[in-house]
Short mmCIF file of C-alpha atoms in Angstrom, two decimals:
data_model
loop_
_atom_site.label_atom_id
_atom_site.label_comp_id
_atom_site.label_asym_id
_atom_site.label_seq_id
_atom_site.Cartn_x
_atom_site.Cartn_y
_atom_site.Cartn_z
CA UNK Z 18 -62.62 192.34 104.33
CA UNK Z 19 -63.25 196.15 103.70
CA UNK Z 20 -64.20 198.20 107.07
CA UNK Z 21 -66.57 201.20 107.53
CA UNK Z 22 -65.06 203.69 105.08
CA UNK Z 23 -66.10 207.82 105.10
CA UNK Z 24 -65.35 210.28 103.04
CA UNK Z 25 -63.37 213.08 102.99
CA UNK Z 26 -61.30 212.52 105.93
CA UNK Z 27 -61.28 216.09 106.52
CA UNK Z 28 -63.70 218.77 105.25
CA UNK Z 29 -63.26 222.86 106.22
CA UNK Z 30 -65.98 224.96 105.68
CA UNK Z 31 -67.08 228.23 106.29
CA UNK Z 32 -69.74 229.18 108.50
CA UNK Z 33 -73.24 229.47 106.79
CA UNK Z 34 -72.28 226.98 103.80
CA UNK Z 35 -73.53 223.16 103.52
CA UNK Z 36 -71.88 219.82 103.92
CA UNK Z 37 -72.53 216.30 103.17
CA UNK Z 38 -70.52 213.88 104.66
CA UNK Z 39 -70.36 209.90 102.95
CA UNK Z 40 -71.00 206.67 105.28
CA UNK Z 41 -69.69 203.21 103.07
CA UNK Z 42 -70.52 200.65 105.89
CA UNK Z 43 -69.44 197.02 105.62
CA UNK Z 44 -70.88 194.68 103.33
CA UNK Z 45 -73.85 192.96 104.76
CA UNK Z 46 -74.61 195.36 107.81
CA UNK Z 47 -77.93 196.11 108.07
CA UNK Z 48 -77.83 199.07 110.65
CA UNK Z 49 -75.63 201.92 110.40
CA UNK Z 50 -74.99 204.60 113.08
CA UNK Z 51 -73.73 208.20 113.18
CA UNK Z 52 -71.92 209.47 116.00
CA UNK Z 53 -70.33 213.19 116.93
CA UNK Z 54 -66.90 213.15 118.54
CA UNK Z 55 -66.11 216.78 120.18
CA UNK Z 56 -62.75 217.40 121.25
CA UNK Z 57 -61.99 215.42 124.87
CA UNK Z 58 -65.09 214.22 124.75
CA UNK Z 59 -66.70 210.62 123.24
CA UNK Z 60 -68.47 209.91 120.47
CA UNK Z 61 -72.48 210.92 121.13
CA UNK Z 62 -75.15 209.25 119.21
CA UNK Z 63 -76.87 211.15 116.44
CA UNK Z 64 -78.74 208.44 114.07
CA UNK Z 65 -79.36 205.42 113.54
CA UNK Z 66 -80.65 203.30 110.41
CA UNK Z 67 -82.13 199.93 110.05
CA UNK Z 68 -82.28 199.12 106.64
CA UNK Z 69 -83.20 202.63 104.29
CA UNK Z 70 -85.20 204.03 107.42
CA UNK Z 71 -84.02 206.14 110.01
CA UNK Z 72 -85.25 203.78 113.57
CA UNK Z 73 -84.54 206.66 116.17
CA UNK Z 74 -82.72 210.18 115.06
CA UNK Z 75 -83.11 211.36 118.55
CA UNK Z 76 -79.49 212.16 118.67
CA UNK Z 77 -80.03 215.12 115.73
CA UNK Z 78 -79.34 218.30 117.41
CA UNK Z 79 -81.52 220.80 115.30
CA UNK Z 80 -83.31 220.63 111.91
CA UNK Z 81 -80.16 221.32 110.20
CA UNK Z 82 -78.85 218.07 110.49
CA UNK Z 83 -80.35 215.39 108.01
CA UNK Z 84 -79.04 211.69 107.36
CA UNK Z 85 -80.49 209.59 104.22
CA UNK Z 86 -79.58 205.70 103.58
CA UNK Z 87 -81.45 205.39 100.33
CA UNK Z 88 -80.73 201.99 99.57
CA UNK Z 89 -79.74 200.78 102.34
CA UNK Z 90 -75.92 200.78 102.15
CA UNK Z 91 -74.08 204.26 101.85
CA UNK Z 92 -75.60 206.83 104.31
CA UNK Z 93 -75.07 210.62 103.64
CA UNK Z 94 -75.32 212.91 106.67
CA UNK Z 95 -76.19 216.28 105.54
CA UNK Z 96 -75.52 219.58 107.35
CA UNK Z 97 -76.92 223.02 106.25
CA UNK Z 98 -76.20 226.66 107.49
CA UNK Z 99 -73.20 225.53 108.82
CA UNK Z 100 -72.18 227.06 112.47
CA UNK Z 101 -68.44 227.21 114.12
CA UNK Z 102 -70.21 224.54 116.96
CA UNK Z 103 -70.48 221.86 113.99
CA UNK Z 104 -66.99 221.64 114.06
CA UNK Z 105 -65.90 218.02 115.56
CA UNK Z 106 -64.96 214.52 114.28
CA UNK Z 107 -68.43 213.10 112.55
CA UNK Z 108 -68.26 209.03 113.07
CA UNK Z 109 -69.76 206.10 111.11
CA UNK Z 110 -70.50 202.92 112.59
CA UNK Z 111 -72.24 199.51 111.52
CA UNK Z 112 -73.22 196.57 112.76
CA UNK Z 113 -74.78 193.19 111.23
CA UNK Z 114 -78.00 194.04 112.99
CA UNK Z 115 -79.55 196.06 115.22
CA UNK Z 116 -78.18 194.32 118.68
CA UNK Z 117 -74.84 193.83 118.04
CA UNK Z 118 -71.04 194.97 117.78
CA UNK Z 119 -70.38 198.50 116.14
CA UNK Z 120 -67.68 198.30 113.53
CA UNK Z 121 -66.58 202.34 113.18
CA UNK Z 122 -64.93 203.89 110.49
CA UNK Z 123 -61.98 206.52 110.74
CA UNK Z 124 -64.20 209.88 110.85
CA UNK Z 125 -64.56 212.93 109.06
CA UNK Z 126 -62.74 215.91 110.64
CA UNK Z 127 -65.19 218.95 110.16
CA UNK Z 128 -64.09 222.37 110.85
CA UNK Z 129 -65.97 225.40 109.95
CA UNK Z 130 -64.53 228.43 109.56
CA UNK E 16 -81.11 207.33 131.20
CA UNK E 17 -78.09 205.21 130.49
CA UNK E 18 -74.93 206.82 131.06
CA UNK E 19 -71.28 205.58 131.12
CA UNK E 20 -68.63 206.93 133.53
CA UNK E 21 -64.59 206.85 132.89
CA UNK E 22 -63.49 208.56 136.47
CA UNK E 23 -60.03 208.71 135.13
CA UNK E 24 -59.05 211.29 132.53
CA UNK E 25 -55.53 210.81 132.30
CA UNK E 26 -53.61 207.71 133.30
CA UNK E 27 -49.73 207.24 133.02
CA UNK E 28 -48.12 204.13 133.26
CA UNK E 29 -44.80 202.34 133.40
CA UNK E 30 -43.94 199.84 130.10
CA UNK E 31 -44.33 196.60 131.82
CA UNK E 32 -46.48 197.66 134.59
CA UNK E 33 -50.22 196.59 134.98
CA UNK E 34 -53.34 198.45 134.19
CA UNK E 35 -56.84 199.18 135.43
CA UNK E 36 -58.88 201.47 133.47
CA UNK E 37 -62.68 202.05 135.43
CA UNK E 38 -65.76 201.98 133.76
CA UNK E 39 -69.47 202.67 135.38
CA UNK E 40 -72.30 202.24 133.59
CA UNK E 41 -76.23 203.48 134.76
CA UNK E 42 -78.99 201.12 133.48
CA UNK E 43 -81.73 199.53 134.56
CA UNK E 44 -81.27 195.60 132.75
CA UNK E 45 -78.16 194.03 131.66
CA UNK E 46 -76.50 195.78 129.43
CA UNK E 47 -74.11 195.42 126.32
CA UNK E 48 -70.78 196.67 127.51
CA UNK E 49 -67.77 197.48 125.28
CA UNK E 50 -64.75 198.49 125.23
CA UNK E 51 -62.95 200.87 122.16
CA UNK E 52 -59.53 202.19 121.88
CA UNK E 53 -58.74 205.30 119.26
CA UNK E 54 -55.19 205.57 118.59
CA UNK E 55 -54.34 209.44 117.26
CA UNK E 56 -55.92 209.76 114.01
CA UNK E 57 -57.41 206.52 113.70
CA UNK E 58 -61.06 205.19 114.08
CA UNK E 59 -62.82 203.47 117.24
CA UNK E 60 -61.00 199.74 117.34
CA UNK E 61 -63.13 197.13 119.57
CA UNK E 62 -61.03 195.35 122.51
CA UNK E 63 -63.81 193.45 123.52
CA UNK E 64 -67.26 193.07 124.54
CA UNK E 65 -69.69 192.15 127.13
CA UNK E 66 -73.37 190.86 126.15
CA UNK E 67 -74.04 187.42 128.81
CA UNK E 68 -72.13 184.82 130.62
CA UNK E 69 -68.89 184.91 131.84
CA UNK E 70 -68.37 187.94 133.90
CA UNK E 71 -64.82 187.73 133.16
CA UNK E 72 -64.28 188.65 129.04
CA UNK E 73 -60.73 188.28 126.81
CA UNK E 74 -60.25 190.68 124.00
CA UNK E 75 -57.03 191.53 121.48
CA UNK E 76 -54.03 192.68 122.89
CA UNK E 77 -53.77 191.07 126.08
CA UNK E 78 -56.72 192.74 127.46
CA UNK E 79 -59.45 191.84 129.65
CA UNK E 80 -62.31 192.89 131.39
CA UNK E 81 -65.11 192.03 134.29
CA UNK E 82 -68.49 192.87 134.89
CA UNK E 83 -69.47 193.08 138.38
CA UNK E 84 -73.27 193.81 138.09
CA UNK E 85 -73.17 194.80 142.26
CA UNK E 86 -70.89 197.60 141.19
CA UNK E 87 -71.92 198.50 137.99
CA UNK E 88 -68.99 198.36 136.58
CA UNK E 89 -66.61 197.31 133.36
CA UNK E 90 -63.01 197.75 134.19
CA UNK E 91 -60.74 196.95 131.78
CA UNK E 92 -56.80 195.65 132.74
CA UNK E 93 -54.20 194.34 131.23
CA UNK E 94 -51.13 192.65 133.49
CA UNK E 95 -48.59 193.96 131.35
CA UNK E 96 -48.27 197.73 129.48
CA UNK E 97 -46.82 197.87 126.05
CA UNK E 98 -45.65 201.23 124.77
CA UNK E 99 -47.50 201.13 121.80
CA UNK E 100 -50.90 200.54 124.39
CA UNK E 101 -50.68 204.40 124.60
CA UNK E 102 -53.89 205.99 123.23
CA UNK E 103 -57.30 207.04 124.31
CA UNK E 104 -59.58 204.23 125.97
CA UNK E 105 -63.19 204.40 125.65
CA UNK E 106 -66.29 202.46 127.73
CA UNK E 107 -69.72 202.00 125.92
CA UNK E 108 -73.16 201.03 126.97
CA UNK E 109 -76.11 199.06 124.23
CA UNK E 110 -78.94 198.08 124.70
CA UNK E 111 -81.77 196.76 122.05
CA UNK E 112 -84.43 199.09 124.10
CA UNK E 113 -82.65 201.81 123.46
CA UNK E 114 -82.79 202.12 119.66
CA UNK E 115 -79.43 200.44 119.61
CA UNK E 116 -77.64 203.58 120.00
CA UNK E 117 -74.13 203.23 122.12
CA UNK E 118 -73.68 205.69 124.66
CA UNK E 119 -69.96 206.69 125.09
CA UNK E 120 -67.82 207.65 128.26
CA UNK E 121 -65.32 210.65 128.07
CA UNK E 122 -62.48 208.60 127.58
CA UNK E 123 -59.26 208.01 129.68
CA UNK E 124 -55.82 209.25 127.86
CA UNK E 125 -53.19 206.45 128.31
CA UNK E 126 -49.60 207.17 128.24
CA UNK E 127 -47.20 204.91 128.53
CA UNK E 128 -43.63 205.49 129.73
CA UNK E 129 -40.35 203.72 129.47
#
């Protein structure tokens, strides 16, 4: 079947402008994560969704970042005032529920300018 | 806090030789332990997974790993290296008390040679 898909593969911005970055998780999954990938470094934990409602966004750096999951399938992850330090490889993973396997999807490549 | 350490940045390897790739983890219970590889341009692709049971786990590719709960460890191995094995390994920690959230390891870059 279909994996995690996201969308664009690659976005470049310039600094100051806003981004939205698409989440299509598999079929099914209830919870859906977003992760941050810096260069050499691993993914780190941003959000996570059960259902429509964010359960723990600890992982948010600043009030910038915002993450929506309106119906409980696609998840947008939303990014405003753009800085040069948002730059990085912006991962979406599901899972059937909450306590289980993360199935990730390829990334979007962010790069602001 | 949960953390996950890969002590190893960088590991090269011989085509046909055997592999160890260490994993650490810090947490207080048992954890869920996994274990990703990301080719170059691709997404996170699970080699297999840890939750109870038999210390000893088989994933895809010929790999395996072991928990050893006295060490706190995950290593991963595989007996023999393919060529097309080379890419960039990652270790991850769950757990359902922490909001379900993985937490990552740096990764260890594996290239393979002939």
């Amino acid at each position: 079947g279909a994996g995690v898909s996201q969308t664009p593969s690659n976005k470049v911005t310039e600094k100051g402008k806003y981004v939205e970055l698409r989440c299509d998780p598999i079929s099914g999954h209830t919870a859906l994560y977003w992760y941050r990938q810096s260069l050499g470094q691993g993914p780190e934990f941003l959000i996570y969704f059960q259902g429509t409602g964010a359960a723990d966004d600890s992982g948010l750096p600043n009030d910038r970042f915002f993450a929506v999951r309106p119906e409980g399938s696609v998840s947008t992850l939303k990014i405003q005032r753009t800085e040069r330090g948002d730059s990085a490889v912006y991962l979406c993973a599901s899972s059937p529920h909450g306590t289980d396997t993360q199935y990730f999807g390829p990334g979007t490549r962010l790069t602001v300018l | 806090a949960q953390s996950v350490t890969q002590p190893d940045i960088h590991i090269t390897v011989s085509e046909g030789a055997s592999l160890e790739l260490r994993c650490n983890y810090s947490y207080g219970a048992t954890p869920y332990l996994f274990w990703y590889v990301q080719s170059p341009g691709q997404g996170l692709q699970l080699l297999l997974k840890y939750f109870s049971g038999d210390t000893l786990v088989q994933g895809i590719k010929g790999f395996e790993a072991e928990f050893k709960r006295s060490q706190s460890s995950f290593n991963l191995r595989k007996p023999s290296v393919h060529w097309s094995d080379a890419a960039e390994y990652f270790c991850a920690v769950g757990a359902s008390d922490t909001g379900n959230q993985f937490y990552f390891g740096t990764g260890t870059s594996l290239t393979v040679i002939p």
